[in-house]
Amino acid sequence: MSRAGLRFWSAVLAVAVFLVDVLTPLEGAVAVLYVVAILLAARTNRRNDIIVAATGCAVLTVSAYLLSHDLEAIASPAVRAVVSLAAIAITTLLALQNYAATSRLAAQARLLNLSHDMIFVRDRGGVITFWNKAAEQAYGWPAEDAIGRLADDLLQTRYPDRRETIEAILLETGRWEGRVEQRTKAGVALTVDARWALQQSHLGKPIGVLETHTDVTDRVAAHAALVQSEQRYRRMFDASRIGVVEEDWSGLRIALQSLDTGDAGLRDHLARNPDFVRQARRLARVTDVNPALQKMVGANGPSAFIENVDRLLGENDSSFLGALVAFAQGEPFYEGETELVRLDGSRVPVLFTITFPAAPEGDRNVLAFVVDITERQQAQDALLAAQAELAHAARVATLGELSASIAHEVNQPLAAIVTSGQAGLRWLRREVPDLNEVAATITHVVSEGRRASEIVTRIRTFLKKTPAQQAALQIGEIIEDAASLVAHEFARDDVTLTIEAEPGLRPIRGDRVQLQQVLVNLLINAGQAMSDQPGTRTITLRAGTVDGERLAITVQDSGPGIMPDDLPRLFDPFFTTKDGGMGMGLAISRTTVEAHGGQLSAESTPGAGATFRLTLPYSQEHTSP
């Protein structure tokens, strides 16, 4: 019934009681029935309605008494009127108290409805007596459908333990907390953190339970996903055949932030302060090492490495400097090549990649992935040895082609020796030997003998199979030796060699014999390319500086040039355009040049000759300040 209806029927009842009291001869305390009117007014939950109804009933009671009785004698009607007024007052007082209590409960209920948690109250039998708004929204049942239902049946609750055990804890302590699974009206499973509080009567007897539920479904799912991800990461970490090191670089971040580099760049400052780099290696803490890396360095467990990166790196390691600069500059990763120190002191060549997650949280989870390249290096050494064998065979073949030149070059000092010896004998056979002339001829013999010896030594050096020797070299001397080896061959084929070298060229670093072989091979190829060409045959060898940092040598001929289809394959092994050629000369030459840190390329316009361009870096040891 609405509030207006309650007010109306309360007034009607009060008027009816008044009329009965005034118009009927009943002697009882009819006015006591005003209590019912007051109770109807109290149902509106309005304090003013109670007061208005009580005041009206009191006025009607007094009016009825005055209309029905006089004031001359105080008899039983007066007593009945007083009783009626007392009943009205007591009822009003109780109604107002009930209103106040109901208002407090309503206010508390409104507060419970404001909560984001699902809250409901159930009695000792598990029947729901209160259901807040959050519970309606989360579970899908409105309050009128949920109240009066068994909570466990409505929500299909699944407990982490036996229900009896949980109830026993609740009765013993007055509280219980745990995680339960429930279902919504739509059948969706929810995981909630439940908190129970036992409600007791003034006698200490349990009368109900307040349940507060917090939906943690998403949190549990996220945690499960995190755990699954961690397990997957751990499986990959442990099962990977690539060595993995987990490191904490947070201390390194602090050290770098406090570093004062002045006007110098970070790399230059660190290069001039090796003590800081050594200290930084100790600040990069190792937190975990996977089995692959343990095996790589000969360890039986990760405990040997839970120290710092300094334990893994050698004294002369230079890769950490680059990683440090990349870390300071916010690079996502850094790659390099270095050697790890095994527990027995031996070294393992490795390739590595260090990943730097976003700072600052990622500073504690820096990962280094390490690949053992021992077998690759052994294979590379074997390949270099095979290339050296092949290069030696090519040099032998080259000397075979230059046999006429060699014979002519050696024959010249020998002929000079014979001529000088014969002249000396004639000076001695004279009646008066001319000892001065004899001494001069003997000196000439010795000079020519040394010249022959130098020629033989140069040829033997070119032919000798020795490991590559890295040394500072003057390119002018190498060009001169190569030109001497091919001089007779060019003279026989009527080839003119012109050498144009810039003065004061800086030294390069490399193996003298290997670079000499490259130049000889390029010169012989240029001469042979013009063997069938009538008219002038010229080869121009130029040496100069490019970009101030590299030496450039070009060998240009005036032959027919290289066919466009042949140019891309020119440096492929076993590709040749010469009858009976091995096809290895240019392939060996390019490999040799690249091993020296340089490049070898070719360009040609058919009919306008070919040009081979060789570039080599200058030796840094001889860079002028």
Coordinates of C-alpha atoms in Angstrom, one line a residue:
M1 CA 0.0 0.0 0.0
S2 CA 1.3 3.5 -0.8
R3 CA 2.0 6.1 1.8
A4 CA -1.1 8.1 0.8
G5 CA -3.2 5.1 1.2
L6 CA -1.8 4.4 4.6
R7 CA -2.4 8.0 5.7
F8 CA -6.0 7.9 4.4
W9 CA -7.0 4.6 6.1
S10 CA -5.3 5.8 9.3
A11 CA -7.4 8.9 9.3
V12 CA -10.6 6.9 8.4
L13 CA -9.9 4.6 11.3
A14 CA -9.3 7.4 13.8
V15 CA -12.6 9.1 12.7
A16 CA -14.4 5.8 13.0
V17 CA -13.1 5.2 16.5
F18 CA -14.1 8.8 17.5
L19 CA -17.6 8.3 16.2
V20 CA -18.0 5.0 18.0
D21 CA -16.7 6.5 21.2
V22 CA -19.0 9.5 21.0
L23 CA -22.2 8.1 19.5
T24 CA -22.4 4.6 21.1
P25 CA -23.1 3.8 24.8
L26 CA -20.1 1.5 25.0
E27 CA -18.3 1.9 28.3
G28 CA -15.0 0.2 27.4
A29 CA -11.8 2.0 26.5
V30 CA -12.8 2.4 22.9
A31 CA -10.2 5.1 22.5
V32 CA -7.4 2.5 22.8
L33 CA -8.3 1.5 19.2
Y34 CA -6.5 4.8 18.1
V35 CA -3.3 2.7 18.5
V36 CA -4.2 0.9 15.3
A37 CA -4.5 4.2 13.4
I38 CA -1.0 5.2 14.7
L39 CA 0.5 1.9 13.7
L40 CA -1.0 2.4 10.2
A41 CA 0.6 5.8 10.0
A42 CA 3.9 4.4 11.2
R43 CA 3.9 2.1 8.2
T44 CA 4.7 5.1 6.0
N45 CA 8.2 5.3 7.5
R46 CA 7.7 9.0 8.0
R47 CA 8.3 10.5 11.4
N48 CA 5.9 13.4 10.8
D49 CA 3.1 11.0 9.9
I50 CA 3.5 9.3 13.3
I51 CA 3.5 12.5 15.2
V52 CA 0.5 13.9 13.2
A53 CA -1.5 10.7 13.7
A54 CA -0.6 10.5 17.4
T55 CA -1.6 14.2 18.0
G56 CA -4.8 13.7 16.1
C57 CA -5.7 10.6 18.0
A58 CA -5.0 12.3 21.3
V59 CA -7.2 15.3 20.3
L60 CA -10.0 13.0 19.3
T61 CA -9.8 11.1 22.5
V62 CA -10.0 14.3 24.6
S63 CA -12.8 15.6 22.4
A64 CA -14.8 12.5 22.7
Y65 CA -14.5 12.5 26.5
L66 CA -15.5 16.1 26.7
L67 CA -18.5 15.6 24.4
S68 CA -19.7 12.4 26.3
H69 CA -18.9 13.4 29.9
D70 CA -18.6 16.5 32.0
L71 CA -15.7 17.5 34.2
E72 CA -17.7 17.8 37.5
A73 CA -17.0 14.3 38.7
I74 CA -13.9 12.2 38.0
A75 CA -15.1 8.6 37.5
S76 CA -14.4 5.6 35.4
P77 CA -14.8 7.5 32.0
A78 CA -11.9 9.8 33.0
V79 CA -9.8 6.8 33.9
R80 CA -10.6 5.2 30.5
A81 CA -9.6 8.4 28.7
V82 CA -6.3 8.6 30.6
V83 CA -5.7 4.9 29.7
S84 CA -6.4 5.7 26.1
L85 CA -4.0 8.7 26.1
A86 CA -1.4 6.6 27.8
A87 CA -1.8 3.9 25.1
I88 CA -1.5 6.5 22.4
A89 CA 1.6 8.0 24.0
I90 CA 3.3 4.6 24.5
T91 CA 2.4 3.5 21.0
T92 CA 3.8 6.8 19.6
L93 CA 7.0 6.4 21.5
L94 CA 7.5 2.8 20.3
A95 CA 6.7 3.8 16.7
L96 CA 9.2 6.6 16.8
Q97 CA 11.8 4.3 18.3
N98 CA 11.1 1.7 15.6
Y99 CA 11.3 4.5 13.0
A100 CA 14.7 5.6 14.3
A101 CA 15.9 2.0 14.3
T102 CA 14.5 1.4 10.8
S103 CA 16.1 4.6 9.6
R104 CA 19.5 3.5 10.9
L105 CA 19.1 0.1 9.3
A106 CA 18.0 1.7 6.0
A107 CA 21.0 4.0 6.1
Q108 CA 23.3 1.0 6.7
A109 CA 21.6 -0.8 3.9
R110 CA 22.1 2.1 1.6
L111 CA 25.8 2.1 2.6
L112 CA 26.0 -1.6 1.8
N113 CA 24.4 -0.9 -1.6
L114 CA 27.1 1.6 -2.3
S115 CA 29.9 -1.0 -1.9
H116 CA 31.6 -2.4 -5.0
D117 CA 31.7 -5.8 -3.3
M118 CA 28.9 -8.2 -3.4
I119 CA 27.2 -8.3 0.1
F120 CA 24.4 -10.4 1.3
V121 CA 23.0 -11.6 4.6
R122 CA 21.8 -15.1 5.3
D123 CA 20.3 -16.7 8.4
R124 CA 21.6 -19.8 10.1
G125 CA 19.9 -22.0 7.7
G126 CA 21.6 -20.4 4.7
V127 CA 18.5 -18.5 3.5
I128 CA 19.3 -15.0 2.0
T129 CA 17.7 -12.1 3.9
F130 CA 19.6 -9.2 2.3
W131 CA 21.0 -8.7 -1.2
N132 CA 22.9 -5.5 -2.2
K133 CA 23.0 -3.8 -5.5
A134 CA 26.5 -5.1 -6.3
A135 CA 25.3 -8.6 -5.8
E136 CA 22.4 -8.0 -8.2
Q137 CA 24.8 -6.6 -10.9
A138 CA 27.5 -9.3 -10.4
Y139 CA 25.3 -12.4 -10.1
G140 CA 22.3 -11.3 -12.2
W141 CA 19.6 -12.0 -9.7
P142 CA 17.5 -9.0 -8.5
A143 CA 17.0 -8.8 -4.7
E144 CA 13.3 -10.0 -4.9
D145 CA 14.5 -13.2 -6.6
A146 CA 17.4 -13.8 -4.3
I147 CA 15.9 -13.1 -0.9
G148 CA 14.4 -16.2 0.5
R149 CA 16.6 -18.6 -1.5
L150 CA 19.4 -20.8 -0.1
A151 CA 22.6 -19.1 -0.9
D152 CA 24.6 -22.3 -1.8
D153 CA 21.8 -23.5 -4.2
L154 CA 21.4 -20.1 -5.8
L155 CA 25.1 -19.5 -6.4
Q156 CA 26.2 -23.2 -6.8
T157 CA 29.1 -22.4 -4.4
R158 CA 32.2 -24.6 -4.5
Y159 CA 34.3 -24.4 -1.4
P160 CA 38.0 -25.0 -0.9
D161 CA 37.2 -27.3 2.0
R162 CA 34.4 -29.3 3.4
R163 CA 31.4 -27.1 4.2
E164 CA 31.1 -28.5 7.8
T165 CA 34.8 -27.6 8.5
I166 CA 34.2 -24.0 7.3
E167 CA 31.1 -23.6 9.5
A168 CA 33.0 -24.9 12.5
I169 CA 35.7 -22.3 12.0
L170 CA 33.0 -19.6 11.6
L171 CA 31.3 -20.6 14.9
E172 CA 34.5 -20.9 16.7
T173 CA 36.2 -17.6 15.6
G174 CA 33.2 -15.6 14.4
R175 CA 34.9 -15.1 11.0
W176 CA 36.1 -17.0 7.9
E177 CA 38.0 -16.0 4.8
G178 CA 38.7 -18.0 1.7
R179 CA 38.4 -18.2 -2.1
V180 CA 35.2 -19.9 -3.5
E181 CA 33.8 -20.5 -7.0
Q182 CA 30.2 -19.4 -7.8
R183 CA 28.0 -19.1 -10.8
T184 CA 25.9 -16.2 -12.1
K185 CA 22.4 -16.4 -13.3
A186 CA 23.8 -16.7 -16.9
G187 CA 26.0 -19.6 -15.8
V188 CA 29.3 -17.7 -15.9
A189 CA 31.8 -19.0 -13.3
L190 CA 33.2 -16.4 -10.9
T191 CA 36.1 -16.7 -8.5
V192 CA 35.6 -14.6 -5.4
D193 CA 37.4 -13.8 -2.2
A194 CA 34.7 -14.5 0.5
R195 CA 34.7 -13.0 4.0
W196 CA 32.1 -14.2 6.5
A197 CA 31.2 -12.5 9.7
L198 CA 28.9 -14.2 12.2
Q199 CA 26.0 -12.1 13.6
Q200 CA 25.0 -12.9 17.2
S201 CA 22.0 -12.0 19.4
H202 CA 22.3 -10.2 22.6
L203 CA 22.4 -13.6 24.3
G204 CA 25.4 -14.6 22.1
K205 CA 23.5 -17.0 19.9
P206 CA 24.3 -17.1 16.2
I207 CA 21.4 -15.6 14.2
G208 CA 22.9 -14.8 10.8
V209 CA 26.0 -14.4 8.6
L210 CA 27.2 -11.4 6.7
E211 CA 29.0 -12.5 3.5
T212 CA 31.2 -10.0 1.6
H213 CA 32.5 -11.2 -1.8
T214 CA 35.1 -9.6 -4.0
D215 CA 35.3 -10.7 -7.7
V216 CA 38.9 -11.8 -8.4
T217 CA 38.1 -13.8 -11.6
D218 CA 40.3 -11.5 -13.8
R219 CA 43.0 -11.3 -11.2
V220 CA 43.1 -15.1 -10.9
A221 CA 43.1 -15.5 -14.7
A222 CA 45.9 -13.0 -15.0
H223 CA 47.9 -14.8 -12.2
A224 CA 47.3 -18.1 -13.9
A225 CA 48.5 -16.7 -17.2
L226 CA 51.5 -15.2 -15.5
V227 CA 52.3 -18.5 -13.8
Q228 CA 51.9 -20.3 -17.2
S229 CA 54.1 -17.8 -18.9
E230 CA 56.7 -18.2 -16.1
Q231 CA 56.6 -21.9 -16.5
R232 CA 56.9 -21.7 -20.2
Y233 CA 59.8 -19.3 -19.8
R234 CA 61.5 -21.6 -17.3
R235 CA 61.1 -24.6 -19.6
M236 CA 62.7 -22.6 -22.5
F237 CA 65.3 -21.3 -20.2
D238 CA 66.3 -24.8 -18.9
A239 CA 65.8 -26.7 -22.2
S240 CA 67.4 -24.2 -24.6
R241 CA 70.7 -25.4 -26.1
I242 CA 71.7 -21.7 -26.3
G243 CA 73.4 -20.5 -23.1
V244 CA 71.3 -17.9 -21.3
V245 CA 72.4 -15.6 -18.5
E246 CA 70.0 -13.6 -16.4
E247 CA 71.6 -10.5 -15.0
D248 CA 70.7 -7.5 -12.7
W249 CA 72.1 -4.2 -14.1
S250 CA 70.2 -1.9 -11.7
G251 CA 73.5 -1.1 -9.8
L252 CA 75.1 -0.3 -13.1
R253 CA 72.3 2.1 -14.0
I254 CA 73.0 4.0 -10.7
A255 CA 76.8 4.1 -11.4
L256 CA 76.2 5.4 -15.0
Q257 CA 73.9 8.1 -13.8
S258 CA 76.5 9.4 -11.3
L259 CA 79.2 9.4 -14.0
D260 CA 80.5 12.8 -15.1
T261 CA 81.8 12.5 -18.7
G262 CA 82.4 16.2 -19.1
D263 CA 82.5 17.3 -22.8
A264 CA 83.6 13.9 -24.0
G265 CA 81.2 11.3 -25.3
L266 CA 80.4 8.3 -23.2
R267 CA 82.4 5.8 -25.3
D268 CA 85.5 8.0 -25.3
H269 CA 85.2 8.6 -21.6
L270 CA 84.9 4.9 -20.8
A271 CA 87.8 4.1 -23.2
R272 CA 90.0 6.5 -21.2
N273 CA 88.8 5.1 -17.9
P274 CA 89.2 1.3 -17.9
D275 CA 89.0 1.2 -14.1
F276 CA 85.3 2.3 -14.3
V277 CA 84.7 -0.5 -16.9
R278 CA 86.3 -3.1 -14.7
Q279 CA 84.2 -1.9 -11.7
A280 CA 81.0 -1.9 -13.9
R281 CA 81.7 -5.6 -14.8
R282 CA 81.5 -6.4 -11.0
L283 CA 78.2 -4.4 -10.7
A284 CA 76.5 -6.4 -13.4
R285 CA 75.2 -9.2 -11.1
V286 CA 74.4 -12.7 -12.5
T287 CA 71.1 -13.9 -11.0
D288 CA 70.6 -17.2 -13.0
V289 CA 72.4 -19.3 -15.5
N290 CA 70.7 -22.1 -17.6
P291 CA 72.1 -25.6 -18.0
A292 CA 73.4 -25.0 -21.5
L293 CA 75.7 -22.2 -20.3
Q294 CA 76.8 -24.2 -17.2
K295 CA 77.9 -27.0 -19.6
M296 CA 79.6 -24.5 -21.9
V297 CA 81.9 -23.3 -19.1
G298 CA 82.3 -26.6 -17.3
A299 CA 80.1 -26.0 -14.2
N300 CA 77.8 -28.4 -12.4
G301 CA 75.3 -25.8 -11.2
P302 CA 74.4 -22.1 -11.3
S303 CA 75.9 -21.4 -7.9
A304 CA 79.4 -20.8 -9.4
F305 CA 78.0 -17.8 -11.3
I306 CA 75.7 -16.1 -8.8
E307 CA 78.3 -13.3 -8.5
N308 CA 78.9 -10.9 -11.4
V309 CA 79.8 -10.8 -15.1
D310 CA 83.5 -10.3 -14.3
R311 CA 83.6 -14.0 -13.5
L312 CA 82.7 -15.0 -17.0
L313 CA 84.8 -12.5 -19.0
G314 CA 88.6 -12.5 -19.6
E315 CA 90.9 -9.7 -18.7
N316 CA 91.3 -8.4 -22.2
D317 CA 87.6 -8.5 -23.1
S318 CA 86.5 -5.5 -25.1
S319 CA 82.8 -6.4 -25.8
F320 CA 81.5 -5.3 -22.4
L321 CA 82.4 -1.7 -23.2
G322 CA 80.1 -1.7 -26.2
A323 CA 77.4 -3.4 -24.2
L324 CA 77.8 -0.7 -21.5
V325 CA 77.4 2.1 -24.0
A326 CA 74.3 0.5 -25.6
F327 CA 72.7 0.1 -22.2
A328 CA 73.4 3.7 -21.3
Q329 CA 72.0 5.0 -24.6
G330 CA 68.8 3.0 -24.2
E331 CA 69.4 0.5 -27.0
P332 CA 67.1 -2.5 -26.9
F333 CA 69.9 -5.0 -27.5
Y334 CA 73.6 -5.4 -28.2
E335 CA 75.4 -8.1 -30.2
G336 CA 79.0 -9.1 -30.2
E337 CA 81.7 -11.7 -30.1
T338 CA 84.0 -12.6 -27.2
E339 CA 85.5 -15.4 -25.2
L340 CA 84.1 -16.9 -21.9
V341 CA 86.5 -18.1 -19.3
R342 CA 85.7 -21.7 -18.2
L343 CA 86.2 -22.9 -14.6
D344 CA 89.4 -24.6 -15.6
G345 CA 90.8 -21.4 -17.1
S346 CA 90.4 -22.3 -20.7
R347 CA 88.4 -20.1 -23.1
V348 CA 85.3 -20.6 -25.2
P349 CA 84.7 -18.4 -28.3
V350 CA 81.1 -17.3 -28.3
L351 CA 78.6 -15.0 -30.1
F352 CA 76.2 -13.2 -27.8
T353 CA 73.2 -11.0 -27.8
I354 CA 72.2 -8.9 -24.7
T355 CA 68.7 -7.7 -24.5
F356 CA 67.8 -4.6 -22.4
P357 CA 64.1 -4.5 -21.4
A358 CA 62.6 -1.1 -20.8
A359 CA 64.1 0.7 -17.8
P360 CA 63.9 0.9 -14.9
E361 CA 62.0 -2.3 -14.2
G362 CA 63.9 -4.1 -16.9
D363 CA 67.3 -3.4 -15.4
R364 CA 66.8 -6.4 -13.1
N365 CA 66.0 -8.7 -16.0
V366 CA 68.8 -8.3 -18.5
L367 CA 69.2 -11.4 -20.6
A368 CA 72.3 -12.5 -22.4
F369 CA 72.0 -15.3 -25.1
V370 CA 75.3 -17.0 -25.8
V371 CA 76.2 -19.4 -28.6
D372 CA 79.4 -21.5 -28.5
I373 CA 81.2 -21.1 -31.9
T374 CA 84.1 -23.4 -31.1
E375 CA 83.1 -25.8 -33.9
R376 CA 82.5 -22.9 -36.3
Q377 CA 85.9 -21.4 -35.5
Q378 CA 87.5 -24.8 -36.0
A379 CA 85.7 -25.1 -39.3
Q380 CA 86.8 -21.6 -40.3
D381 CA 90.4 -22.4 -39.4
A382 CA 90.2 -25.5 -41.5
L383 CA 88.7 -23.5 -44.3
L384 CA 91.5 -20.9 -44.0
A385 CA 94.1 -23.7 -44.1
A386 CA 92.5 -25.2 -47.2
Q387 CA 92.5 -21.7 -48.8
A388 CA 96.1 -21.4 -47.9
E389 CA 96.9 -24.7 -49.6
L390 CA 94.9 -23.6 -52.6
A391 CA 96.7 -20.2 -52.7
H392 CA 100.0 -22.0 -52.5
A393 CA 99.1 -24.2 -55.4
A394 CA 98.0 -21.1 -57.3
R395 CA 101.4 -19.4 -56.6
V396 CA 103.1 -22.6 -57.9
A397 CA 101.0 -22.4 -61.0
T398 CA 101.8 -18.7 -61.3
L399 CA 105.5 -19.3 -61.1
G400 CA 105.1 -22.0 -63.8
E401 CA 103.6 -19.4 -66.0
L402 CA 106.4 -17.0 -65.2
S403 CA 109.2 -19.6 -65.6
A404 CA 110.6 -17.7 -68.6
S405 CA 110.6 -14.5 -66.7
I406 CA 112.3 -16.1 -63.8
A407 CA 114.9 -17.7 -66.0
H408 CA 115.6 -14.4 -67.7
E409 CA 115.8 -12.5 -64.4
V410 CA 118.2 -15.0 -62.8
N411 CA 120.2 -15.3 -66.0
Q412 CA 121.0 -11.6 -66.1
P413 CA 123.1 -11.5 -62.9
L414 CA 124.7 -14.9 -63.8
A415 CA 125.7 -13.6 -67.2
A416 CA 127.1 -10.5 -65.5
I417 CA 129.1 -12.7 -63.1
V418 CA 130.6 -14.7 -65.9
T419 CA 131.5 -11.6 -67.9
S420 CA 133.1 -9.9 -64.8
G421 CA 135.0 -13.1 -64.0
Q422 CA 136.4 -13.4 -67.5
A423 CA 137.5 -9.7 -67.4
G424 CA 139.2 -10.3 -64.0
L425 CA 141.1 -13.3 -65.4
R426 CA 142.3 -11.2 -68.3
W427 CA 143.5 -8.5 -65.9
L428 CA 145.4 -11.1 -63.9
R429 CA 147.0 -12.7 -67.0
R430 CA 148.6 -9.5 -68.1
E431 CA 152.4 -9.2 -67.7
V432 CA 151.8 -6.6 -65.0
P433 CA 148.4 -7.6 -63.4
D434 CA 146.2 -4.5 -62.8
L435 CA 145.0 -5.3 -59.3
N436 CA 142.7 -2.3 -59.1
E437 CA 140.7 -3.6 -62.1
V438 CA 140.8 -7.1 -60.7
A439 CA 139.3 -5.7 -57.4
A440 CA 136.7 -3.8 -59.3
T441 CA 135.6 -6.9 -61.3
I442 CA 135.5 -9.0 -58.1
T443 CA 133.3 -6.3 -56.4
H444 CA 131.0 -6.5 -59.4
V445 CA 130.9 -10.3 -59.2
V446 CA 129.9 -10.1 -55.6
S447 CA 127.2 -7.5 -56.3
E448 CA 125.7 -9.5 -59.1
G449 CA 125.9 -12.7 -56.9
R450 CA 123.9 -10.9 -54.2
R451 CA 121.4 -9.7 -56.8
A452 CA 120.9 -13.3 -58.0
S453 CA 120.5 -14.4 -54.4
E454 CA 117.9 -11.7 -53.8
I455 CA 116.0 -12.9 -56.9
V456 CA 116.1 -16.5 -55.7
T457 CA 115.1 -15.5 -52.2
R458 CA 112.1 -13.4 -53.5
I459 CA 111.0 -16.4 -55.6
R460 CA 111.4 -18.8 -52.8
T461 CA 109.4 -16.5 -50.5
F462 CA 106.6 -16.3 -53.0
L463 CA 106.6 -20.0 -53.4
K464 CA 107.0 -20.9 -49.7
K465 CA 104.0 -22.4 -47.8
T466 CA 104.1 -20.4 -44.5
P467 CA 101.3 -19.1 -42.2
A468 CA 100.1 -15.6 -42.9
Q469 CA 102.3 -13.0 -41.2
Q470 CA 100.7 -9.7 -40.2
A471 CA 103.2 -6.8 -40.4
A472 CA 103.4 -3.2 -41.4
L473 CA 104.0 -3.0 -45.1
Q474 CA 104.9 -0.3 -47.6
I475 CA 102.7 -0.7 -50.6
G476 CA 105.4 0.7 -52.9
E477 CA 107.8 -2.2 -52.1
I478 CA 105.0 -4.8 -52.8
I479 CA 104.2 -3.1 -56.2
E480 CA 107.9 -3.1 -57.1
D481 CA 108.3 -6.8 -56.3
A482 CA 105.2 -7.8 -58.2
A483 CA 106.3 -5.7 -61.2
S484 CA 109.7 -7.4 -61.2
L485 CA 108.1 -10.9 -61.3
V486 CA 106.0 -10.1 -64.4
A487 CA 108.6 -7.8 -66.2
H488 CA 110.0 -10.3 -68.6
E489 CA 106.5 -11.8 -69.3
F490 CA 105.3 -8.3 -70.3
A491 CA 108.4 -7.6 -72.3
R492 CA 107.9 -10.8 -74.3
D493 CA 104.2 -10.0 -75.0
D494 CA 105.0 -6.3 -75.7
V495 CA 102.9 -5.1 -72.7
T496 CA 103.7 -1.7 -71.3
L497 CA 103.3 -1.4 -67.5
T498 CA 102.8 2.1 -66.1
I499 CA 102.9 2.7 -62.3
E500 CA 101.4 5.8 -60.8
A501 CA 101.7 6.0 -57.0
E502 CA 101.1 8.9 -54.8
P503 CA 104.1 9.9 -52.7
G504 CA 104.1 9.3 -49.0
L505 CA 101.5 6.6 -48.8
R506 CA 100.9 5.3 -45.3
P507 CA 101.7 1.7 -44.3
I508 CA 99.1 -1.0 -44.5
R509 CA 99.1 -4.1 -42.3
G510 CA 99.0 -7.6 -43.8
D511 CA 100.9 -10.5 -45.2
R512 CA 103.5 -9.5 -47.8
V513 CA 103.4 -12.7 -49.8
Q514 CA 99.6 -12.8 -50.0
L515 CA 99.2 -9.2 -51.2
Q516 CA 102.1 -9.7 -53.6
Q517 CA 100.2 -12.7 -55.0
V518 CA 97.1 -10.7 -55.5
L519 CA 98.9 -8.0 -57.5
V520 CA 100.8 -10.6 -59.6
N521 CA 97.5 -12.4 -60.4
L522 CA 95.8 -9.1 -61.4
L523 CA 98.7 -8.1 -63.6
I524 CA 99.0 -11.5 -65.3
N525 CA 95.3 -11.6 -66.0
A526 CA 95.4 -8.1 -67.5
G527 CA 98.4 -9.1 -69.7
Q528 CA 96.7 -12.3 -70.8
A529 CA 93.5 -10.4 -71.6
M530 CA 95.4 -8.5 -74.2
S531 CA 97.4 -11.4 -75.7
D532 CA 95.3 -11.6 -78.9
Q533 CA 95.0 -7.9 -79.3
P534 CA 97.0 -6.2 -82.1
G535 CA 98.5 -2.8 -81.5
T536 CA 99.4 -1.1 -78.3
R537 CA 99.0 -3.1 -75.0
T538 CA 99.1 -1.0 -71.9
I539 CA 98.5 -1.7 -68.2
T540 CA 98.2 1.2 -65.7
L541 CA 98.6 0.5 -62.0
R542 CA 97.6 3.4 -59.8
A543 CA 98.0 3.6 -56.0
G544 CA 96.4 6.4 -53.9
T545 CA 94.4 7.3 -50.8
V546 CA 90.6 7.2 -50.7
D547 CA 88.6 9.1 -47.9
G548 CA 91.9 9.6 -46.0
E549 CA 91.4 6.1 -44.4
R550 CA 91.9 3.6 -47.1
L551 CA 94.5 2.7 -49.8
A552 CA 93.2 2.1 -53.3
I553 CA 95.0 0.3 -56.0
T554 CA 93.6 0.0 -59.5
V555 CA 94.9 -2.2 -62.4
Q556 CA 93.5 -1.0 -65.7
D557 CA 94.2 -2.7 -69.1
S558 CA 93.4 -1.6 -72.7
G559 CA 92.1 -5.0 -73.6
P560 CA 88.6 -6.1 -74.9
G561 CA 87.0 -5.9 -71.5
I562 CA 84.7 -8.3 -69.7
M563 CA 81.4 -9.5 -71.1
P564 CA 78.4 -8.3 -69.1
D565 CA 77.2 -11.8 -68.5
D566 CA 80.5 -12.8 -67.1
L567 CA 81.0 -9.9 -64.8
P568 CA 78.7 -11.1 -61.9
R569 CA 80.4 -14.5 -61.8
L570 CA 83.9 -13.2 -62.2
F571 CA 85.0 -14.0 -58.6
D572 CA 83.2 -17.3 -58.3
P573 CA 85.4 -20.3 -57.7
F574 CA 86.2 -22.4 -60.8
F575 CA 84.8 -19.8 -63.2
T576 CA 87.3 -18.8 -66.0
T577 CA 87.2 -17.3 -69.4
K578 CA 90.7 -18.6 -70.3
D579 CA 91.4 -21.9 -72.0
G580 CA 92.9 -24.3 -69.5
G581 CA 92.4 -21.9 -66.6
M582 CA 91.7 -23.1 -63.1
G583 CA 89.2 -20.3 -62.3
M584 CA 90.6 -19.9 -58.8
G585 CA 92.9 -16.9 -59.2
L586 CA 90.3 -14.1 -58.7
A587 CA 88.4 -16.1 -56.0
I588 CA 91.6 -16.5 -54.0
S589 CA 92.5 -12.9 -54.5
R590 CA 89.1 -11.6 -53.3
T591 CA 89.2 -13.9 -50.2
T592 CA 92.7 -12.7 -49.4
V593 CA 91.8 -9.1 -49.7
E594 CA 88.7 -9.5 -47.6
A595 CA 90.8 -11.3 -44.9
H596 CA 92.9 -8.1 -44.8
G597 CA 89.7 -6.0 -44.2
G598 CA 89.6 -4.8 -47.8
Q599 CA 87.5 -5.2 -51.0
L600 CA 88.2 -6.3 -54.5
S601 CA 85.8 -5.4 -57.3
A602 CA 85.8 -5.2 -61.1
E603 CA 84.2 -3.0 -63.7
S604 CA 84.4 -3.1 -67.4
T605 CA 83.0 -1.6 -70.6
P606 CA 83.2 -4.1 -73.5
G607 CA 85.8 -2.9 -75.9
A608 CA 87.3 -0.3 -73.5
G609 CA 89.3 -2.6 -71.2
A610 CA 88.7 -3.8 -67.6
T611 CA 89.6 -2.2 -64.3
F612 CA 90.1 -4.1 -61.0
R613 CA 89.9 -2.0 -57.9
L614 CA 91.5 -3.1 -54.6
T615 CA 91.0 -1.2 -51.3
L616 CA 92.8 -1.9 -48.0
P617 CA 92.6 -0.1 -44.7
Y618 CA 95.7 1.8 -43.5
S619 CA 97.5 0.5 -40.4
Q620 CA 96.1 2.3 -37.3
E621 CA 99.4 1.8 -35.6
H622 CA 101.1 4.3 -38.0
T623 CA 98.4 6.9 -38.1
S624 CA 99.9 10.3 -37.7
P625 CA 98.6 12.4 -34.8

